[in-house]
Coordinates of C-alpha atoms in Angstrom, one line a residue:
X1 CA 8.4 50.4 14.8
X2 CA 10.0 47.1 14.1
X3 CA 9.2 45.5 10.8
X4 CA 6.9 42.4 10.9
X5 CA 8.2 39.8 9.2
X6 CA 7.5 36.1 8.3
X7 CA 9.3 32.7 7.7
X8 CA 9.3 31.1 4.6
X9 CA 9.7 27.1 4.1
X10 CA 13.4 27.5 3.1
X11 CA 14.3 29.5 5.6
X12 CA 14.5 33.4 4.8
X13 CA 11.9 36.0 6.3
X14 CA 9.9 37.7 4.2
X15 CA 7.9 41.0 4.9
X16 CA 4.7 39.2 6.4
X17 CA 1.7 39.6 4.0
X18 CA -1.2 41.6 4.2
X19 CA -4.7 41.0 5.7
X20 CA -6.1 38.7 3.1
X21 CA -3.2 38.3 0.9
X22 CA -1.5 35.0 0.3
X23 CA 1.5 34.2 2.4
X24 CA 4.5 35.5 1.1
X25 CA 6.6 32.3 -1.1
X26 CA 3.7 30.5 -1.1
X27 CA 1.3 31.6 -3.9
X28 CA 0.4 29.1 -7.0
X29 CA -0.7 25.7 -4.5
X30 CA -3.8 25.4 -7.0
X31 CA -1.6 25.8 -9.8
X32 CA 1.4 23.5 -9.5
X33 CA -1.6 20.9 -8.7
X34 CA -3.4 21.2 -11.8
X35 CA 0.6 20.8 -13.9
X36 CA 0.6 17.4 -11.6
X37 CA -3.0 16.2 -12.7
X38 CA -1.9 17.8 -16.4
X39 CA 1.1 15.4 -16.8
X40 CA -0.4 12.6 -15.6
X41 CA -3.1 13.5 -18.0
X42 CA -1.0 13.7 -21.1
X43 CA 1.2 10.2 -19.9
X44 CA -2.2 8.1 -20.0
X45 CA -3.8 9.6 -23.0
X46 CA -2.0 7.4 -25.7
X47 CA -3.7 4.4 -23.8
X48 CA -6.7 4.2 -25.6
X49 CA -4.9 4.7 -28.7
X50 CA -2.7 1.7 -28.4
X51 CA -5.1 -0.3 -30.6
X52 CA -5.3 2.3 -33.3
X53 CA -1.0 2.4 -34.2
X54 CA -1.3 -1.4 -34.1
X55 CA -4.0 -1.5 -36.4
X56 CA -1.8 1.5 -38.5
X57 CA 1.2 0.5 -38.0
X58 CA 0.7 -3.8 -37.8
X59 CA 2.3 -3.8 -34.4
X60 CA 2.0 -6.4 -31.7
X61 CA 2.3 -6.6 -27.9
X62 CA 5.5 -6.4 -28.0
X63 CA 6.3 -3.4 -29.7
X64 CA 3.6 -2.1 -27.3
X65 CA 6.0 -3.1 -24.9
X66 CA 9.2 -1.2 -26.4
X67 CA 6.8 1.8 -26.5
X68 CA 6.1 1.8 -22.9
X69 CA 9.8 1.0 -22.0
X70 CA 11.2 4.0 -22.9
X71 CA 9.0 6.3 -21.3
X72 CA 10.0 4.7 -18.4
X73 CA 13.7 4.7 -19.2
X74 CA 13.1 8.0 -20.0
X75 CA 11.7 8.4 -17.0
X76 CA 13.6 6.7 -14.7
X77 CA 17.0 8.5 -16.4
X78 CA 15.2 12.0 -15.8
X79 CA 14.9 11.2 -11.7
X80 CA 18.5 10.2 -12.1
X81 CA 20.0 13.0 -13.6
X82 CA 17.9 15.8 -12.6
X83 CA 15.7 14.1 -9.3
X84 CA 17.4 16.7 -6.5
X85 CA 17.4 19.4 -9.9
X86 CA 14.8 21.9 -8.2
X87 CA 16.6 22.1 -4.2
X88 CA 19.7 23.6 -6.6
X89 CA 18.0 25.9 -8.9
X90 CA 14.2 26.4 -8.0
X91 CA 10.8 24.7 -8.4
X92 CA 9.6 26.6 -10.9
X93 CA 12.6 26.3 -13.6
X94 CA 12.2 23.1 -13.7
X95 CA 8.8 22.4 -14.0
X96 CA 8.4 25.4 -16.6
X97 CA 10.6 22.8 -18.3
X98 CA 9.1 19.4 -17.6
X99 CA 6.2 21.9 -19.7
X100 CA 7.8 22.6 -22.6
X101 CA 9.6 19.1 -23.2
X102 CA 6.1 17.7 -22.6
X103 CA 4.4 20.5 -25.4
X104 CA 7.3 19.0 -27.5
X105 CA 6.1 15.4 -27.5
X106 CA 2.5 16.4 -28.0
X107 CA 3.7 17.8 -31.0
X108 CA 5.2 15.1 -32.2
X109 CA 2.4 12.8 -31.0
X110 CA 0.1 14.7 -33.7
X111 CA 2.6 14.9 -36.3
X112 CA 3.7 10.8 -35.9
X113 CA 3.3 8.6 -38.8
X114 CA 5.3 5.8 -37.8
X115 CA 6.1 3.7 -34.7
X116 CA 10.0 5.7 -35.1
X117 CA 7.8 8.9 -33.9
X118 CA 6.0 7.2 -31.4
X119 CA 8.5 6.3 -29.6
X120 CA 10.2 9.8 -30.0
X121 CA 7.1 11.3 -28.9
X122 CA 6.9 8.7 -25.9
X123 CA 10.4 9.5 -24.9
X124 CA 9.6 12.8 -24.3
X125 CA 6.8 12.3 -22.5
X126 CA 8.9 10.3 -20.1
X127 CA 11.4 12.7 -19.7
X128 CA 8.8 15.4 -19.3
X129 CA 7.2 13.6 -16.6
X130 CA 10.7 12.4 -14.8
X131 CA 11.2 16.4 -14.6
X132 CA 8.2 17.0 -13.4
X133 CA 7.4 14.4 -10.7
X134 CA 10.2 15.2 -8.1
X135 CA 9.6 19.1 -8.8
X136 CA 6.3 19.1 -8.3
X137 CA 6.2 16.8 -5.1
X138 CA 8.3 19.2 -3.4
X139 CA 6.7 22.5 -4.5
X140 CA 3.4 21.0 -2.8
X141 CA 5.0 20.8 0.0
X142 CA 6.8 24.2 0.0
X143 CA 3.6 26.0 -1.2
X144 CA 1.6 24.0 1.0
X145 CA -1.2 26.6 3.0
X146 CA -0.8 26.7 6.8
X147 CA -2.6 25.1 8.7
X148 CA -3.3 22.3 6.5
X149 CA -1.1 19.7 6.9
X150 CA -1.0 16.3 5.0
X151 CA -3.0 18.9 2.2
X152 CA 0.1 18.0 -0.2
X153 CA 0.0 14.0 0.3
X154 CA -3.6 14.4 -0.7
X155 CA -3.6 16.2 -3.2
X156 CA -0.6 14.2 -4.6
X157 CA -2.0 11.1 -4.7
X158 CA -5.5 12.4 -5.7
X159 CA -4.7 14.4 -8.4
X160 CA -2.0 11.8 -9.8
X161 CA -4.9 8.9 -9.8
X162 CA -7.8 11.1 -11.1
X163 CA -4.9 12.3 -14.1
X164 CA -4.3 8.7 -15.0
X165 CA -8.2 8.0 -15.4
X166 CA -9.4 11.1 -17.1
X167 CA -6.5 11.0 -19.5
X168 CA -7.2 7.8 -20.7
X169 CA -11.2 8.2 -20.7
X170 CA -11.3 11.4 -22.1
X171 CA -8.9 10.2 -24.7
X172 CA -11.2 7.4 -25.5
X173 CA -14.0 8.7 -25.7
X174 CA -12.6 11.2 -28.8
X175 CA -11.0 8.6 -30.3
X176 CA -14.2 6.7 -30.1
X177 CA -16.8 9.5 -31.1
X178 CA -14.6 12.8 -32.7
X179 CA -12.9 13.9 -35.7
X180 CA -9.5 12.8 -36.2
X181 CA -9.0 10.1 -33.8
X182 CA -5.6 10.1 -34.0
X183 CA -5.0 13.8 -33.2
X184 CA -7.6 15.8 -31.8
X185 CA -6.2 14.5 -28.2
X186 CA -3.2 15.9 -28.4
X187 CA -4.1 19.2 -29.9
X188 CA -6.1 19.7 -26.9
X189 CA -3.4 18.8 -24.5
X190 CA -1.2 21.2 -26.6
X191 CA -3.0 23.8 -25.8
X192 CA -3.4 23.3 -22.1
X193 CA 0.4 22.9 -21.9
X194 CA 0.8 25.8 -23.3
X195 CA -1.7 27.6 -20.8
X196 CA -0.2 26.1 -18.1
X197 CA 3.3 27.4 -18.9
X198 CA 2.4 31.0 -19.1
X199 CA 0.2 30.6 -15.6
X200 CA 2.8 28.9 -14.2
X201 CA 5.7 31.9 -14.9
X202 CA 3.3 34.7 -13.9
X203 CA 1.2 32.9 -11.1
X204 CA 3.7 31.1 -9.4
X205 CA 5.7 32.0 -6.5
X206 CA 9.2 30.5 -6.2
X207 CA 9.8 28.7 -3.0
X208 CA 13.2 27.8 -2.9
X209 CA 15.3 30.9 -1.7
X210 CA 18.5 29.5 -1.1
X211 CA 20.3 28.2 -4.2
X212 CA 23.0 26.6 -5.3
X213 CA 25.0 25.2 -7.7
X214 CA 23.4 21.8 -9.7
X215 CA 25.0 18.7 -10.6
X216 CA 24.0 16.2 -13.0
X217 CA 23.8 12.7 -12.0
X218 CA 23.1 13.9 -8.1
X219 CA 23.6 11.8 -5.6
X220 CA 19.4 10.4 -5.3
X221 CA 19.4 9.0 -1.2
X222 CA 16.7 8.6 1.5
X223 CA 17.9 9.8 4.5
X224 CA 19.1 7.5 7.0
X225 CA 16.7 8.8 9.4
X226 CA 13.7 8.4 7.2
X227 CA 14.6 4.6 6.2
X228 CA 12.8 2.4 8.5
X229 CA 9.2 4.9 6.9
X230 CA 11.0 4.3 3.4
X231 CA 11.5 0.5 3.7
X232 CA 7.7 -0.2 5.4
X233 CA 5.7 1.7 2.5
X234 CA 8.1 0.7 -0.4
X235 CA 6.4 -2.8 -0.9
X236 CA 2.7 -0.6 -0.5
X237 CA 4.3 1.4 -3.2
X238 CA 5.6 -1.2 -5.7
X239 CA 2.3 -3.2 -5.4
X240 CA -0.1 -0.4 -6.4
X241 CA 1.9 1.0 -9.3
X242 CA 2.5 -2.4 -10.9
X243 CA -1.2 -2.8 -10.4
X244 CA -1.5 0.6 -12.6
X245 CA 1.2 -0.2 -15.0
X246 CA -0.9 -3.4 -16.0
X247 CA -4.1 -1.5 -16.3
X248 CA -2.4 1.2 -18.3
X249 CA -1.2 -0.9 -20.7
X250 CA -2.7 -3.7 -21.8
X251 CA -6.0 -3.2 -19.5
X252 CA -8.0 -1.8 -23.3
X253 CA -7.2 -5.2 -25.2
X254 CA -8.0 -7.4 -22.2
X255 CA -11.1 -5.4 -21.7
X256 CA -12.2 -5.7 -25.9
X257 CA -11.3 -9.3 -25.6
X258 CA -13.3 -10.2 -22.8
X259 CA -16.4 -8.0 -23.8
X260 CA -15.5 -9.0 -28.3
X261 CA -15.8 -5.2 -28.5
X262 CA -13.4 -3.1 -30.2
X263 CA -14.8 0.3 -28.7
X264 CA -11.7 2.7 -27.7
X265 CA -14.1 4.8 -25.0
X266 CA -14.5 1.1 -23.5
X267 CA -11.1 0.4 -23.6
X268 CA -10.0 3.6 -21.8
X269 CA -13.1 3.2 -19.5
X270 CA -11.0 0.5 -17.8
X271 CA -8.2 2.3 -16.6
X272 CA -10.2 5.3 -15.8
X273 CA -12.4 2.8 -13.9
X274 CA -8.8 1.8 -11.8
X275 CA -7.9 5.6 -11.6
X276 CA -11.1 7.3 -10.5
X277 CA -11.9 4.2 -7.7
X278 CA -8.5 5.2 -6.2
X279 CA -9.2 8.4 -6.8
X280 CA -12.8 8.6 -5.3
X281 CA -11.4 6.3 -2.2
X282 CA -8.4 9.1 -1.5
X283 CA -11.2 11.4 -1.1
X284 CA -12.9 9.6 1.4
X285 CA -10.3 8.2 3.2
X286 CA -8.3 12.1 3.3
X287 CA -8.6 12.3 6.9
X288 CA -7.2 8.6 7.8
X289 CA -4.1 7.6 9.0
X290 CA -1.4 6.8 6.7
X291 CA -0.7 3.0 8.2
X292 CA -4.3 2.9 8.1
X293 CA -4.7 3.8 4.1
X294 CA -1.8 1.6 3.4
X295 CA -4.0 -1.6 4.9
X296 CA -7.1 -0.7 3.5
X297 CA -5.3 -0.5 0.2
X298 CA -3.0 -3.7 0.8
X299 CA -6.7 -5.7 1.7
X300 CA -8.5 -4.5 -1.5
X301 CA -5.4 -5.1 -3.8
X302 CA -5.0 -9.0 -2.5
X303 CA -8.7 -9.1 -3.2
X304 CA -8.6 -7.5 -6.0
X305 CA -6.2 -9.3 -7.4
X306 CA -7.5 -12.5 -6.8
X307 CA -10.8 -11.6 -8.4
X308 CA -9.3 -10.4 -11.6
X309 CA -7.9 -14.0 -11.9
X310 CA -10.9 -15.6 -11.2
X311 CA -12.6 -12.6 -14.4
X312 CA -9.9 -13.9 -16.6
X313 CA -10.1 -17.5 -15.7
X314 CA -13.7 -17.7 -16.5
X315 CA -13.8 -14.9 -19.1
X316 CA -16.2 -12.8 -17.2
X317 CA -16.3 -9.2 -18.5
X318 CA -18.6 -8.7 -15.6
X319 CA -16.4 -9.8 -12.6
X320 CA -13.1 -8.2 -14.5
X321 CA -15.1 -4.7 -13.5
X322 CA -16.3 -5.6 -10.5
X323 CA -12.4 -6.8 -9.6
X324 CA -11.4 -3.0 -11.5
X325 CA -13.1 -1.4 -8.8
X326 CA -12.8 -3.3 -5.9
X327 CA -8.3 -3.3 -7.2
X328 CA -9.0 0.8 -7.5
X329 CA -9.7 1.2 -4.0
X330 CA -5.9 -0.2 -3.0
X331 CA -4.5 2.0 -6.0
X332 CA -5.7 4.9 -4.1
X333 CA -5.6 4.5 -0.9
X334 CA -2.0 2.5 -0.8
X335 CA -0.5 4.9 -2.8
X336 CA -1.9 7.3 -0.5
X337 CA -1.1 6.2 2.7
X338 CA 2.7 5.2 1.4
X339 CA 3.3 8.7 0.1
X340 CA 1.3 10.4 3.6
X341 CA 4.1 8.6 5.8
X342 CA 7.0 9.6 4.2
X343 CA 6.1 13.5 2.9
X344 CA 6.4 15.4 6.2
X345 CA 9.5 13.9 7.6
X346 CA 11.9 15.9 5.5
X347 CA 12.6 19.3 5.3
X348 CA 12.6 21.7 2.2
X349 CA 16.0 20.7 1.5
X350 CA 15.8 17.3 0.8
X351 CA 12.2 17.2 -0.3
X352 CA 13.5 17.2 -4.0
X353 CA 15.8 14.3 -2.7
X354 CA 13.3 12.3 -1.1
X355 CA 10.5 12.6 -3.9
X356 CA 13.3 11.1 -6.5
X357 CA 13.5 7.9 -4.6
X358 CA 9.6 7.5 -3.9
X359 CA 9.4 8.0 -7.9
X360 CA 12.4 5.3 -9.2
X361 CA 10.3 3.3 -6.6
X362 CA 6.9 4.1 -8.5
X363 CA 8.1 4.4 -11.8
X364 CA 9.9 1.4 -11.9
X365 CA 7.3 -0.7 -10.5
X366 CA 5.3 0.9 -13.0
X367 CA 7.4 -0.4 -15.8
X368 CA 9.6 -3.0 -15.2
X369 CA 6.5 -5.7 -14.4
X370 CA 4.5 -4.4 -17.4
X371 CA 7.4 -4.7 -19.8
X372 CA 7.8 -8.3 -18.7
X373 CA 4.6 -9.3 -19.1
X374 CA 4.6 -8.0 -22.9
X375 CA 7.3 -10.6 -23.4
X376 CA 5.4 -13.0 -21.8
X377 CA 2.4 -12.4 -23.6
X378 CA 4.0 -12.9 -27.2
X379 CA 4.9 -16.7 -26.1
X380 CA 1.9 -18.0 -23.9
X381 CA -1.2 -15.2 -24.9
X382 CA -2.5 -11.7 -23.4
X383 CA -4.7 -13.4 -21.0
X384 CA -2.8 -16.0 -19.2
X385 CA 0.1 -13.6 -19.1
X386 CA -2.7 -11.3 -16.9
X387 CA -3.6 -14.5 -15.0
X388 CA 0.2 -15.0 -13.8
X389 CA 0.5 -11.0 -13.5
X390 CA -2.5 -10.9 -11.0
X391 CA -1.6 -13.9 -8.7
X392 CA 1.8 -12.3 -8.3
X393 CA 0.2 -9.0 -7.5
X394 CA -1.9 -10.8 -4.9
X395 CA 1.4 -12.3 -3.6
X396 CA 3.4 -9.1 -3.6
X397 CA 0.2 -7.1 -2.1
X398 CA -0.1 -9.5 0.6
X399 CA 3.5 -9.0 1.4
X400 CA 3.1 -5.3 1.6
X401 CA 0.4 -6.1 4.0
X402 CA 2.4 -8.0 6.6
X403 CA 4.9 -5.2 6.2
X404 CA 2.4 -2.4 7.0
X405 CA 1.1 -4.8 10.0
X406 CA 4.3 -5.4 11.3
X407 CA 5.4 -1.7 11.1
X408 CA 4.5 0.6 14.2
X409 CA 2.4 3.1 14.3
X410 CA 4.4 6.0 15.0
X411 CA 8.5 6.0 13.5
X412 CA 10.5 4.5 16.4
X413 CA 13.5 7.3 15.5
X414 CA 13.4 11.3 16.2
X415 CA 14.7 12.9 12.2
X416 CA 17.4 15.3 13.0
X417 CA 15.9 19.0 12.7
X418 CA 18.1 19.2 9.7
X419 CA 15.9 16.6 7.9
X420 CA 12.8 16.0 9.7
X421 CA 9.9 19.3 8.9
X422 CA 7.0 19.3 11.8
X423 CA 5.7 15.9 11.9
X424 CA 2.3 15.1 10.3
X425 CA -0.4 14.7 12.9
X426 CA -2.0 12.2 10.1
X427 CA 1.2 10.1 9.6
X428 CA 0.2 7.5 12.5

């Protein structure tokens, strides 16, 4: 009798699993989520904290600044060296990894005593992270369950916005009310990373079959195919994330300055107010259409936006959450939509590729803007540096929304069958 057997994403066929049993290569979906929502955890924990080293440590904005620039630099040279890392070697090497660098900056996170360790400690973080973020965006898509296409986008974009917002409220809320402030948080996380790695090498199916030989400093390129779907959501993408990268990091001290509070589980509240209204709109809007997502979330971002100006301009602590909401909705459901039409039009080859350019897209917009506006804040003040931030984000959001409008429906090109994966029925 002939032997049943089954494809697998990259390309090899497997004896075809039994009645009830995972498919074969695909086991650990679950798992390689919860490392997603676990690093974006850790990278906004430190938020609430912010206040605490400058209190410490007599630091200003600035130096807040230099903190947050090196995780992204970090980051950023991470995607560059080591972006397309995991189509050469495996998924799970390198995420096993992104782990362990990210255990190592916890560890120095509760052993800092100095802004010199802080930035160490952010550093890693970054370069955890970088590791992780292309690695992860593939194996989602590799370990993907049939039948349920578009499940990766989702839980991409969910799971990265809820992780932003529970790290940063969870970590104010025990700086705020438990023992050591300054610690406890990343003794918890330790621990969880430390979970994660041994679930993650026992539980975790490798996906990628076919290796090969890596190279450092590979060649990071959207494929000329996918382009037209790159260029159309980039200006979705760089208008969300520089929304988050405001939030993130200086959202606590505008929040305590417009409420005269210095309450840390208030100042994380903020973000995690961003973070879980994106997150809470992805939920809902799962089942939408990518172009669709992307306006929704351009609309609520210029409005947003514009609202958050209007807080700060009349130092309303009430509006600036109403505006925190209202701007949450377009951090979820652009971010969703931009990553939904670009996901399924590459194959398991290049899905490593691919995810490195959507991230030095999202990471840098992430940065680059907040870093800026640090400088800025040191010459005219924290809160009219937030009221030139937000008009521009209403600018650049309203951009992104003439670009989405303008863009059709469905891509204009057919992806080679050497790129291009079956085509999302939800990417219209």
């Amino acid at each position: 009798m002939q032997k049943n057997t089954a494809p697998t994403n990259a390309g090899h066929r497997l004896p075809a699993p039994g009645p009830g049993a995972p498919p074969a290569g695909r086991r650990g979906f679950w798992i390689v989520t919860t490392v997603l929502g676990f690093s974006l955890t850790a990278a906004s924990a430190p938020t609430p904290l912010y206040g605490v080293y400058a209190a410490d440590w007599n630091f200003s904005e600035i130096t807040l600044t230099v903190v947050f620039a090196v995780y992204a630099v970090a980051l950023l040279g991470a995607l560059l060296a080591f972006g397309t890392l995991s189509d050469a070697i495996g998924r799970k090497p390198v995420i096993l990894t992104a782990l362990a660098c990210q255990a190592i900056g916890l560890l120095w996170f509760i052993t800092a005593d100095s802004v010199a360790w802080l930035v160490a400690a952010r550093i890693a973080q970054g370069l955890a992270t970088g590791l992780v973020s292309a690695a992860v965006s593939a194996a989602l898509l590799d370990l993907q369950p049939p039948g349920r296409t578009g499940l990766a986008a989702l839980m991409n974009a969910l799971v990265s916005t809820a992780g932003l917002g529970a790290g940063a409220l969870g970590s104010g809320a025990l700086v705020e009310y438990a023992p050591h402030p300054e610690r406890l948080v990343y003794v918890v996380l330790l621990l969880a990373a430390v979970l994660l790695l041994v679930v993650m090498l026992f539980f975790v199916d490798e996906s990628v079959t076919v290796k090969s030989r890596p190279r450092l400093w590979s060649s990071i390129s959207v494929p000329k195919p996918v382009r037209p779907a790159f260029l159309a959501a980039a200006p979705c993408l760089v208008a969300t994330l520089a929304l988050g990268g405001l939030y993130l990091s200086l959202g606590p001290s505008l929040a305590g300055r417009l409420s005269h509070s210095h309450n840390h589980l208030l100042g994380g509240a903020v973000p995690a107010m961003l973070c879980g209204t994106g997150a809470l709109a992805t939920a809902l809007l799962r089942s939408a259409p990518a172009r669709s997502c992307m306006t929704v979330g351009c609309t609520t971002l210029v409005v947003g936006s514009l609202l958050t100006v209007t807080a700060l301009s009349l130092d309303s602590p009430a509006l600036f959450y109403v505006s925190t909401v209202i701007a949450g909705v377009g951090f979820g459901t652009g971010y969703l939509g931009a990553l939904r039409s670009l996901v399924s039009l590459v194959g398991p080859q290049h899905r490593a590729a691919l995810g490195s350019a959507i991230y030095i897209v999202v990471y840098t917009a992430f940065s680059v803007p907040v870093v800026g506006a640090g400088v800025m804040a040191t010459h005219i003040g924290l809160r009219h540096t937030a009221i030139t931030f937000c008009a521009a984000l209403a600018v650049l959001a309203l951009t992104a929304l003439v670009a989405t409008l303008r863009t059709p429906a469905r891509p204009r090109y057919t992806a080679p069958s050497d790129l291009a994966g079956r085509p999302d029925p939800q990417s219209s």
